[in-house]
Coordinates of C-alpha atoms in Angstrom, one line a residue:
X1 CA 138.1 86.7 119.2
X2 CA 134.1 87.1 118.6
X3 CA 134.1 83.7 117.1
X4 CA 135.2 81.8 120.1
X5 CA 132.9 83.2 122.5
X6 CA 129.6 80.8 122.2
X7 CA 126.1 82.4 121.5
X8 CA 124.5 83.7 124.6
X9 CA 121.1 81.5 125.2
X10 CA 117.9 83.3 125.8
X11 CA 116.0 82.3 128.9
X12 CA 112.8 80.7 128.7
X13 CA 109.7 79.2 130.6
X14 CA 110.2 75.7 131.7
X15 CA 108.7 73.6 129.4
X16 CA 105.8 72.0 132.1
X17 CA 105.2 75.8 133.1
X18 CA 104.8 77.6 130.1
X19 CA 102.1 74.6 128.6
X20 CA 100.0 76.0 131.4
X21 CA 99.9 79.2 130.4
X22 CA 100.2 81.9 127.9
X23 CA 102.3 83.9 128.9
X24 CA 105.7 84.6 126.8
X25 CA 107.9 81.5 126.6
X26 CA 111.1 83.4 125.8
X27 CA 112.0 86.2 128.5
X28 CA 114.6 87.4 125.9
X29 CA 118.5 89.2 126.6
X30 CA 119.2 91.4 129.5
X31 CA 121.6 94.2 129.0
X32 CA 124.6 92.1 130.1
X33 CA 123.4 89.2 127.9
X34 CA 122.9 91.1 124.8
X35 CA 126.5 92.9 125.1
X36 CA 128.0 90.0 125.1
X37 CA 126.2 88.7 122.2
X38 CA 126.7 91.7 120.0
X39 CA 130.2 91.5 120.8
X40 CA 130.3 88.2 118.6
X41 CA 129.9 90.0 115.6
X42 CA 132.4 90.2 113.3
X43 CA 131.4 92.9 111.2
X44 CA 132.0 91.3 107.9
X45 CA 132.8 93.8 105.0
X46 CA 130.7 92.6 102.6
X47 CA 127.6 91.7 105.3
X48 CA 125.1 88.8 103.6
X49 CA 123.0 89.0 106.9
X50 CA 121.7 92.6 105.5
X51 CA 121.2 91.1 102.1
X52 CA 119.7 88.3 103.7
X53 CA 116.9 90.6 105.7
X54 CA 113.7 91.1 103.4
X55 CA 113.4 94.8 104.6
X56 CA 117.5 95.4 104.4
X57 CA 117.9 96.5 108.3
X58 CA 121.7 97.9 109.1
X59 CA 122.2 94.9 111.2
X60 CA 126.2 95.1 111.9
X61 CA 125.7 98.8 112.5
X62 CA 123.0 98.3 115.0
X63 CA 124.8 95.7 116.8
X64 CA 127.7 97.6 117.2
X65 CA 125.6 100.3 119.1
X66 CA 124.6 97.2 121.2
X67 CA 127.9 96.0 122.0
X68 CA 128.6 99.5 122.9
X69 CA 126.1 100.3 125.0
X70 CA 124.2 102.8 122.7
X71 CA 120.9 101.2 122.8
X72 CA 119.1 104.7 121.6
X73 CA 121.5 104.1 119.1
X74 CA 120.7 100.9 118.1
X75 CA 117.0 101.8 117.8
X76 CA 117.7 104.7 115.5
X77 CA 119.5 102.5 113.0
X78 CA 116.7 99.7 113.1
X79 CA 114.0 102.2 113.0
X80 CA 115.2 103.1 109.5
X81 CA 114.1 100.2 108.0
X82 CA 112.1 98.8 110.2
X83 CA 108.3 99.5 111.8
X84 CA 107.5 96.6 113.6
X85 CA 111.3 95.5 115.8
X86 CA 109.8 93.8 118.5
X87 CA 107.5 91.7 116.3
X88 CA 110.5 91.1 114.1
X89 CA 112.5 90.1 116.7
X90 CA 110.1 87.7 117.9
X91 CA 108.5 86.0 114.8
X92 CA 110.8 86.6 111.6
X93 CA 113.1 82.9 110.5
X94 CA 116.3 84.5 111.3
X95 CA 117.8 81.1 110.9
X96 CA 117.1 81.3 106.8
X97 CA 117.4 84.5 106.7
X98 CA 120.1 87.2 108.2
X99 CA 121.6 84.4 111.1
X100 CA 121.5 81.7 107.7
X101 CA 123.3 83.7 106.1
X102 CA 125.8 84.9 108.9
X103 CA 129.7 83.7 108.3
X104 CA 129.6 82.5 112.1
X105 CA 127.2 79.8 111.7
X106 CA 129.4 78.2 108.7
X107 CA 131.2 76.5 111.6
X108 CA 130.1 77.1 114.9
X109 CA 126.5 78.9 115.9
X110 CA 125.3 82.4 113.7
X111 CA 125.0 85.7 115.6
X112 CA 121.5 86.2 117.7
X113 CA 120.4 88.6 115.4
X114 CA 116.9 87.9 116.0
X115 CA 117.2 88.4 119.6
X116 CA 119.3 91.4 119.7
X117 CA 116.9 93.1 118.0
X118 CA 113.8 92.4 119.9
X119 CA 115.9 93.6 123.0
X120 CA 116.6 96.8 121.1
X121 CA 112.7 97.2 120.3
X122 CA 111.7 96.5 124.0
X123 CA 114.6 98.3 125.8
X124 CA 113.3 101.5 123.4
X125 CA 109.8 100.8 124.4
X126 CA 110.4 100.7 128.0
X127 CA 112.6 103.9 128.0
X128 CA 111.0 106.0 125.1
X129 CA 114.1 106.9 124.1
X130 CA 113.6 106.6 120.3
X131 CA 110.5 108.2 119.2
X132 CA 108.6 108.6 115.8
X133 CA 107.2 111.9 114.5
X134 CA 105.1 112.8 111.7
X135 CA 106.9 114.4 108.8
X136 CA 105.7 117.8 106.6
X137 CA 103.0 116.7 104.1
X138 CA 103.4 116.4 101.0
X139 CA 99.9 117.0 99.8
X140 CA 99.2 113.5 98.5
X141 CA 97.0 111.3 100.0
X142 CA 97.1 107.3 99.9
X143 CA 94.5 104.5 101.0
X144 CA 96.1 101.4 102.5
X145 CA 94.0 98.2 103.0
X146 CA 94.7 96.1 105.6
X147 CA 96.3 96.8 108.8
X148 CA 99.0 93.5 108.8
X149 CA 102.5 93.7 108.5
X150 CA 102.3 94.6 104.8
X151 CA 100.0 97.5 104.8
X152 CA 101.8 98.8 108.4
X153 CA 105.3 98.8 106.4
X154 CA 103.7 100.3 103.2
X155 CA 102.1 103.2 105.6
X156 CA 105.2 104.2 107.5
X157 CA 107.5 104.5 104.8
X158 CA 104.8 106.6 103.2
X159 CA 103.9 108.8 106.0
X160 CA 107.7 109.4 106.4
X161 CA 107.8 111.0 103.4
X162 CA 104.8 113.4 104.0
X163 CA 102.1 111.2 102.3
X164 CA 98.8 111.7 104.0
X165 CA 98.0 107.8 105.0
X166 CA 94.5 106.3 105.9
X167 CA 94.6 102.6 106.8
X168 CA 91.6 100.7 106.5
X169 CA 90.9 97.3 108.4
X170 CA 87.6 95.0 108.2
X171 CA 88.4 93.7 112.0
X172 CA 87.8 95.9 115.1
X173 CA 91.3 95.8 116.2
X174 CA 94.4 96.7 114.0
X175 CA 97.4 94.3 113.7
X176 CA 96.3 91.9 110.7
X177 CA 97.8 88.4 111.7
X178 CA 99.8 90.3 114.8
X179 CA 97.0 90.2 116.1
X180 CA 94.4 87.0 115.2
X181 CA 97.0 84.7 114.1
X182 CA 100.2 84.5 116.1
X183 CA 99.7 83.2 119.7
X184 CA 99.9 85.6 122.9
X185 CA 102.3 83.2 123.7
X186 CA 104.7 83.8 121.2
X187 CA 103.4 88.0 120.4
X188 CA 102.2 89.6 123.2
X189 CA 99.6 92.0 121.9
X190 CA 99.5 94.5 124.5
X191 CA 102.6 94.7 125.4
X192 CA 103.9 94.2 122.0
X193 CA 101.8 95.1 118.7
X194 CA 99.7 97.2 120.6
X195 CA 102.9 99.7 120.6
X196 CA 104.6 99.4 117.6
X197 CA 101.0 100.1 115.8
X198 CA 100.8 103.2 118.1
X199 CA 104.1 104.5 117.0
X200 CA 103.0 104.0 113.3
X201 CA 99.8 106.2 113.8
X202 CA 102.4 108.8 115.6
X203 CA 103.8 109.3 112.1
X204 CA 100.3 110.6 111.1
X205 CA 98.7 107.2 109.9
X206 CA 95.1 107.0 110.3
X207 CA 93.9 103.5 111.0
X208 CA 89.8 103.0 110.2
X209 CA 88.8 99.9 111.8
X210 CA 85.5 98.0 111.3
X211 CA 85.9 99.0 107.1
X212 CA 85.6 96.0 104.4
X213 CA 87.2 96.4 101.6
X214 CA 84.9 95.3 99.0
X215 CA 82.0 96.6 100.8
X216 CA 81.9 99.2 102.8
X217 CA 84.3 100.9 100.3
X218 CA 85.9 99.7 97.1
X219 CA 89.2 100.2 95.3
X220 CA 87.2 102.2 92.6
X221 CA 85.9 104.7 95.0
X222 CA 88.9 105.6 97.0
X223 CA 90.8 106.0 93.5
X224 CA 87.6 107.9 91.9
X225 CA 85.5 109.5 94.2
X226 CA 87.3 110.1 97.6
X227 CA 90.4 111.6 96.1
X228 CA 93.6 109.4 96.9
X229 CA 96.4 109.3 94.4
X230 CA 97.2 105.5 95.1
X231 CA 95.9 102.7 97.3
X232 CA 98.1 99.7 98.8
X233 CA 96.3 96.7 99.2
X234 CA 98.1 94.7 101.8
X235 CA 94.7 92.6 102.9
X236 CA 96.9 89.3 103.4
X237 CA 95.4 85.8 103.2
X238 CA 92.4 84.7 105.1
X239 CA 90.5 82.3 103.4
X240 CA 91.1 79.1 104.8
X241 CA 92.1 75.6 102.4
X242 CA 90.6 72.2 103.5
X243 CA 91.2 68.8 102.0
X244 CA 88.3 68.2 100.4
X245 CA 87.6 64.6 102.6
X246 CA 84.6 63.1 103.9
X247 CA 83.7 64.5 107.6
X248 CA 84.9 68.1 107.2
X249 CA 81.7 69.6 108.1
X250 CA 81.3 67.7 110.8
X251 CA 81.1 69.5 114.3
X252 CA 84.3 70.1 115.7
X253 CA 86.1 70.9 112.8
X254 CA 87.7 74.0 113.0
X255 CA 89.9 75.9 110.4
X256 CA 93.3 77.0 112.2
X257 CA 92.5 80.5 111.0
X258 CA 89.2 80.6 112.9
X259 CA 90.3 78.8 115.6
X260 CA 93.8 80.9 116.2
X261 CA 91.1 84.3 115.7
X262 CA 88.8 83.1 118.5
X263 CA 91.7 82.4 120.8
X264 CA 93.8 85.9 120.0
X265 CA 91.4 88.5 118.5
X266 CA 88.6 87.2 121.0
X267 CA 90.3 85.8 123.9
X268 CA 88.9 82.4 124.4
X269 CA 91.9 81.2 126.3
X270 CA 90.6 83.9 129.0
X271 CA 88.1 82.8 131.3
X272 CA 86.7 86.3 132.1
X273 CA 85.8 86.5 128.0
X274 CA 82.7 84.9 126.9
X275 CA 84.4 83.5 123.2
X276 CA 82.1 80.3 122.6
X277 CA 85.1 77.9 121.3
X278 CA 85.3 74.2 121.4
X279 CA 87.8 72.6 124.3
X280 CA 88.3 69.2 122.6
X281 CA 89.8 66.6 125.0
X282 CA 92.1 65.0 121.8
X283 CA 93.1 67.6 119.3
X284 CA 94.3 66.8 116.1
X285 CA 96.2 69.6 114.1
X286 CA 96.7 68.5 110.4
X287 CA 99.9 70.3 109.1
X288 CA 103.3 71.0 109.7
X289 CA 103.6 74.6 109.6
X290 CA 104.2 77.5 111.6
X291 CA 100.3 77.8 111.9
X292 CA 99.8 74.4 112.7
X293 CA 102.1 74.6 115.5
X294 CA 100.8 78.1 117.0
X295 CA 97.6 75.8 116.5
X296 CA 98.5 72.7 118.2
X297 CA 100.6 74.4 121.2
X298 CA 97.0 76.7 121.2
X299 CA 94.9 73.4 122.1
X300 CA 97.5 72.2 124.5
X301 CA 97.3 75.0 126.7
X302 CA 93.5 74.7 126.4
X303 CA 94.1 71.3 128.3
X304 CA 93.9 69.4 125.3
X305 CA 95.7 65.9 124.5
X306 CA 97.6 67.6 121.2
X307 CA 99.0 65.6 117.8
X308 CA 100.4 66.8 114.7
X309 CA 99.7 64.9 111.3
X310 CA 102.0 65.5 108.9
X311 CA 101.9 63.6 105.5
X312 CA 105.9 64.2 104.6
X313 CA 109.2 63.4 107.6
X314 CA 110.3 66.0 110.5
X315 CA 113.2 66.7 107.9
X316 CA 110.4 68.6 105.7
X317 CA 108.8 70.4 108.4
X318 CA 108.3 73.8 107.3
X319 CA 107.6 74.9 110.6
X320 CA 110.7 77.0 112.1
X321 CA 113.1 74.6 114.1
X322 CA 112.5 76.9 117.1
X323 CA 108.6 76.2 116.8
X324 CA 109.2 72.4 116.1
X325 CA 111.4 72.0 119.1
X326 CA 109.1 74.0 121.2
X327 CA 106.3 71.9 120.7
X328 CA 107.7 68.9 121.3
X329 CA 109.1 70.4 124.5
X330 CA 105.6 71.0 125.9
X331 CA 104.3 68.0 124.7
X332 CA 102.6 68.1 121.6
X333 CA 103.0 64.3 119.7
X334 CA 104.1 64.2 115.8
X335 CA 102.9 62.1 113.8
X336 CA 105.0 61.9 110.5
X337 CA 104.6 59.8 107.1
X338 CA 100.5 60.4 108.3
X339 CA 97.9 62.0 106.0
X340 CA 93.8 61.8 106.9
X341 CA 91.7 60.4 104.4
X342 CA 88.4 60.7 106.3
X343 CA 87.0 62.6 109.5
X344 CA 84.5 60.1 111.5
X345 CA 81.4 61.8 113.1
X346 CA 79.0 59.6 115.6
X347 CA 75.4 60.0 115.9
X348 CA 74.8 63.5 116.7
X349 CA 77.3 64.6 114.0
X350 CA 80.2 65.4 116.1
X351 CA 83.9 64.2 115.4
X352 CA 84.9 61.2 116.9
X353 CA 88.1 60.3 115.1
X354 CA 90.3 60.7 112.4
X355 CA 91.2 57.8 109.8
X356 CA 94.3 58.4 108.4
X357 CA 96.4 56.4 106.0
X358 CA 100.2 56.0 105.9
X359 CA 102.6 57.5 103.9
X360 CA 106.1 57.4 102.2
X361 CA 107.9 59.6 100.6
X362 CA 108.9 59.8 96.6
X363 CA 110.2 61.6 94.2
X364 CA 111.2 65.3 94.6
X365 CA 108.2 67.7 94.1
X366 CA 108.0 71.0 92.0
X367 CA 108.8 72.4 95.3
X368 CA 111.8 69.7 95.6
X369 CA 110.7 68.1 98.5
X370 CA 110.0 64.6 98.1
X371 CA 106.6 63.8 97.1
X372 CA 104.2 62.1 99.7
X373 CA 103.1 58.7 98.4
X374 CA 100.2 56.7 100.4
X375 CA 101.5 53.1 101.8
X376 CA 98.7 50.5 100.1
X377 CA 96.7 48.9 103.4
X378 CA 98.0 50.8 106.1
X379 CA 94.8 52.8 106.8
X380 CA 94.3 53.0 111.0
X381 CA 92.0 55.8 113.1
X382 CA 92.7 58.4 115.4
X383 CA 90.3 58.8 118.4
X384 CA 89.7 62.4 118.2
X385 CA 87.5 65.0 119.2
X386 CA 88.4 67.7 117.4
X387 CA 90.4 68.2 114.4
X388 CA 92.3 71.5 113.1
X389 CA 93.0 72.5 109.6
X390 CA 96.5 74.3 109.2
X391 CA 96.8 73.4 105.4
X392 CA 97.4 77.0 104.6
X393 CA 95.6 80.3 103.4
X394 CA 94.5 81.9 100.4
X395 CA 93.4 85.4 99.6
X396 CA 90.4 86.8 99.8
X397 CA 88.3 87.5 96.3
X398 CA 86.7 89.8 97.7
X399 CA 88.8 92.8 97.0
X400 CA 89.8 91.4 93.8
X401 CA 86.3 91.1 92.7
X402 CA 85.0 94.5 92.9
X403 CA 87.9 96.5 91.8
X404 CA 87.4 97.2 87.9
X405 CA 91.3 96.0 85.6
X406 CA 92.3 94.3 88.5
X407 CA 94.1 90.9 87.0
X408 CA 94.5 87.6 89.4
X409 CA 97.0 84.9 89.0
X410 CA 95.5 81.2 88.7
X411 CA 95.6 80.6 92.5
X412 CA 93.3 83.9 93.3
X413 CA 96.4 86.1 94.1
X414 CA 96.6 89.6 92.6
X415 CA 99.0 89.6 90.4
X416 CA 101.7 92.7 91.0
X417 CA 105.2 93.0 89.9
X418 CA 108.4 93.1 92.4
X419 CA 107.7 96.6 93.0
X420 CA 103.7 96.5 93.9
X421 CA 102.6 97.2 91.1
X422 CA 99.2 95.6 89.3
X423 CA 97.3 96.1 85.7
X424 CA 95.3 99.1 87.2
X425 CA 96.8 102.3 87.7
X426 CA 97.4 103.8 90.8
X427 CA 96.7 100.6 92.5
X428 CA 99.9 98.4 94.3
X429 CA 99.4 95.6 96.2
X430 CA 101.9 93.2 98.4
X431 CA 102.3 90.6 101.1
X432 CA 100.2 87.2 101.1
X433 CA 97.3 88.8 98.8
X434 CA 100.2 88.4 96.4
X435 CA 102.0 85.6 97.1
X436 CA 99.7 83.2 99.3
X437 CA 100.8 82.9 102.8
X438 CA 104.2 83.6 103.8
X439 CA 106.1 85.9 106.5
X440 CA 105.5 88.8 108.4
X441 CA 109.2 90.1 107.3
X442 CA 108.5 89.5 103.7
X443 CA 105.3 91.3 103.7
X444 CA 106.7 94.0 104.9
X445 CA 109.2 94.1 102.3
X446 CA 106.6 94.2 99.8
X447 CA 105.1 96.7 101.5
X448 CA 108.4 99.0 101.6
X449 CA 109.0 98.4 98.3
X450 CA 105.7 99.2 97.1
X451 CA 106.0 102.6 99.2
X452 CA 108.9 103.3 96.8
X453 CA 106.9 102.4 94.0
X454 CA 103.6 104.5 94.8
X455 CA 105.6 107.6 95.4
X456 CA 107.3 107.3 92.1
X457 CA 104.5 107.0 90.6
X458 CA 102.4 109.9 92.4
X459 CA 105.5 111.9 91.5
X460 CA 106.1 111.2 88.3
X461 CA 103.3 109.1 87.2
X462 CA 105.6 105.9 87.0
X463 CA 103.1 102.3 87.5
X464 CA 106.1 99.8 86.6
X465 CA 105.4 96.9 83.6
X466 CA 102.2 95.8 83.5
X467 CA 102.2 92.1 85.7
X468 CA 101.8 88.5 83.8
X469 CA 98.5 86.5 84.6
X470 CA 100.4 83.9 86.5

């Protein structure tokens, strides 16, 4: 029966309305609509979608509650697992995760497990029905560094077992990329991350904003002087990656980290905030990533003529479909098989184009794409005038640097094992200071399974294998 009743669509913004604003472009299920969806499940006996989630959320249980009416219900089982619902719901790849994995989709369309679950997060937030509580301490405390996904998973799971949990951020707001990197558009913050951060620190975490790790305190003195038993570091990956071509200091050249911060963490797009950021008339975003689309869809609401340059086809996108199709939707041009070889600056040094060159594509990568492989002769310009990196992140050194036995992998990443754990003691880390930039859902499973790891090890003095310099 469930699988003959087609996948309920989620409203959204028109298209030519929502490029004019910021606002959210997907209003999401009412109670009807998300009934009716959660009555597609089939509740599988073996379910892959739960294997398929990085933080293992009980998704046929929770949508049974849905398709029951038990929406309190429904929150209780995702809150479980999961911190952060509502920014799950919004932002995770469901569709190569728990929908790719879902037996609906093998011939017909997967489950909505993605929006089911953000309507359980917001119908919980507007009713306070399901509501967190601090649990007895334990007597331990544990430093967490960085407020993002990773280091808000870590906390809660920790807190919830009586762990006495201090957050420290280097920004003034908490959220880590919640909150400077993922469009209003797509995350409201207010009416989003805001909460869901609020009902972390009602479990008893302390968030310390305006604190650099590094700086204003180090691994080394939380561990040896300001008595915690362990310390997470969850500081993601902020340090922007450029080509390396002529014309990239050029005027107008922005990283998509710096320019997705001054739009969300500072509010550019807002008239009434005085954020000095650049309103190019042409916009070129080079990348194909989710970043690069937040980025490009950032610069067309800003009244900016938008393109994407990407070196490889729309087939190797890595960009979510959803975001891909989006884009295009509002009007954002792709320009495939397209890689810059030169930024072009006139007389008073600010951009004025692009040259690019064009490409084709190869043999399979180590990645097995197919490699990109520049078409002899076929160089042409881009009248531009502005031009946004979105080639990707990297972490930080600065953490890395000043903590004493801390061992990096060859692309600046702390190396840890599955479980958190690095070469010093006492010290776990997860999320994109590990692996480079990823997901929000899969740094918050590092962070839950580094939670696991730092309370065996407080309890029983158990690190894990010491990691490989990779």
């Amino acid at each position: 029966m469930a699988a003959r009743i087609p996948r309920v669509p989620a409203r959204e913004q028109a298209p030519e309305v929502r490029a004019t604003n910021f606002d959210e472009v997907c209003y999401g299920y009412d109670v009807r609509e998300a009934m009716e969806e959660a009555s597609r499940c089939l509740h599988c006996r073996n379910p892959r979608c739960v294997a398929s989630c990085p933080v293992n959320v009980k998704i046929p249980q929770f949508i049974a509650c849905v398709a029951a009416g038990d929406f309190a219900g429904a929150a209780s089982v995702i809150a479980e697992d999961s911190s952060l619902p509502a920014v799950c719901g919004r932002v995770c790849p469901q569709e190569t995760q728990c929908e790719g994995s879902c037996v609906l989709g093998v011939r017909g369309e997967p489950v909505a497990i993605g929006y089911l679950e953000r309507f359980v997060a917001d119908w919980n937030r507007e009713n306070k029905a399901v509501r967190p509580s601090p649990a007895p301490s334990n007597g331990y405390k544990v430093a967490v560094i960085g407020s993002g996904p990773a280091g808000l998973a870590c906390a809660s799971d920790l807190a919830k077992m009586g762990y006495e949990v201090t957050v420290f951020e280097a920004l003034h707001k908490p959220g880590g990329v919640l909150e400077y990197g993922i469009p209003e558009f797509r995350l409201p913050k207010e009416k989003v991350v805001k909460p869901e951060i609020d009902d972390v620190r009602s479990l008893g975490v302390k968030i310390v904003t305006d604190v650099v790790a590094g700086r204003t305190v180090t691994v080394d003195s939380l561990l040896d002087t300001e008595g915690f038993s362990a310390v997470f570091i969850g500081s993601g990956a902020g340090l922007p990656r450029f080509m390396g071509i002529p014309g990239e200091n050029l005027n107008g050249v922005f990283s998509a980290n710096e320019f997705l911060t001054r739009n969300n963490l500072m509010k550019a797009y807002r008239d009434d905030y005085m954020t000095p950021v650049i309103r190019g008339h042409k916009v070129v975003v080079v990348g194909g990533g989710n970043v690069a689309m937040d980025a490009a869809r950032t610069a067309l609401r800003l009244g900016s003529d938008t393109a994407i340059v990407y070196r490889r086809t729309e087939n190797e996108l890595p960009a979510r479909r959803e975001e891909v199709h989006h884009a295009k939707d509002e009007g954002v041009e792709f320009r495939m098989l397209t890689n810059p070889v030169e930024i072009l600056g006139d007389e008073r040094g600010w951009v004025r184009g692009i040259r690019c060159i064009r490409m084709e594509l190869g043999e399979p990568d180590a990645s097995g794409r197919r490699s990109p492989v520049p078409v002899p002769g076929s160089e042409f310009e881009i009248e531009t005038d502005e031009v946004i990196m979105a080639l990707g992140t990297s972490p930080n050194p600065l953490i890395a640097g000043t903590t004493s036995g801390l061992e990096t992998t060859r692309r600046g990443c702390i190396a840890a094992d599955e479980n958190g754990a690095t070469s010093r003691p006492g010290v776990f880390a997860g999320g994109d200071a590990v692996t480079g930039a990823a997901t929000v859902i899969l740094a918050m499973g590092a962070g839950r399974r580094a939670a696991a790891a730092i309370d065996r090890y407080v309890r029983g003095g158990e690190q894990g294998g010491r990691p490989e310099n990779g």
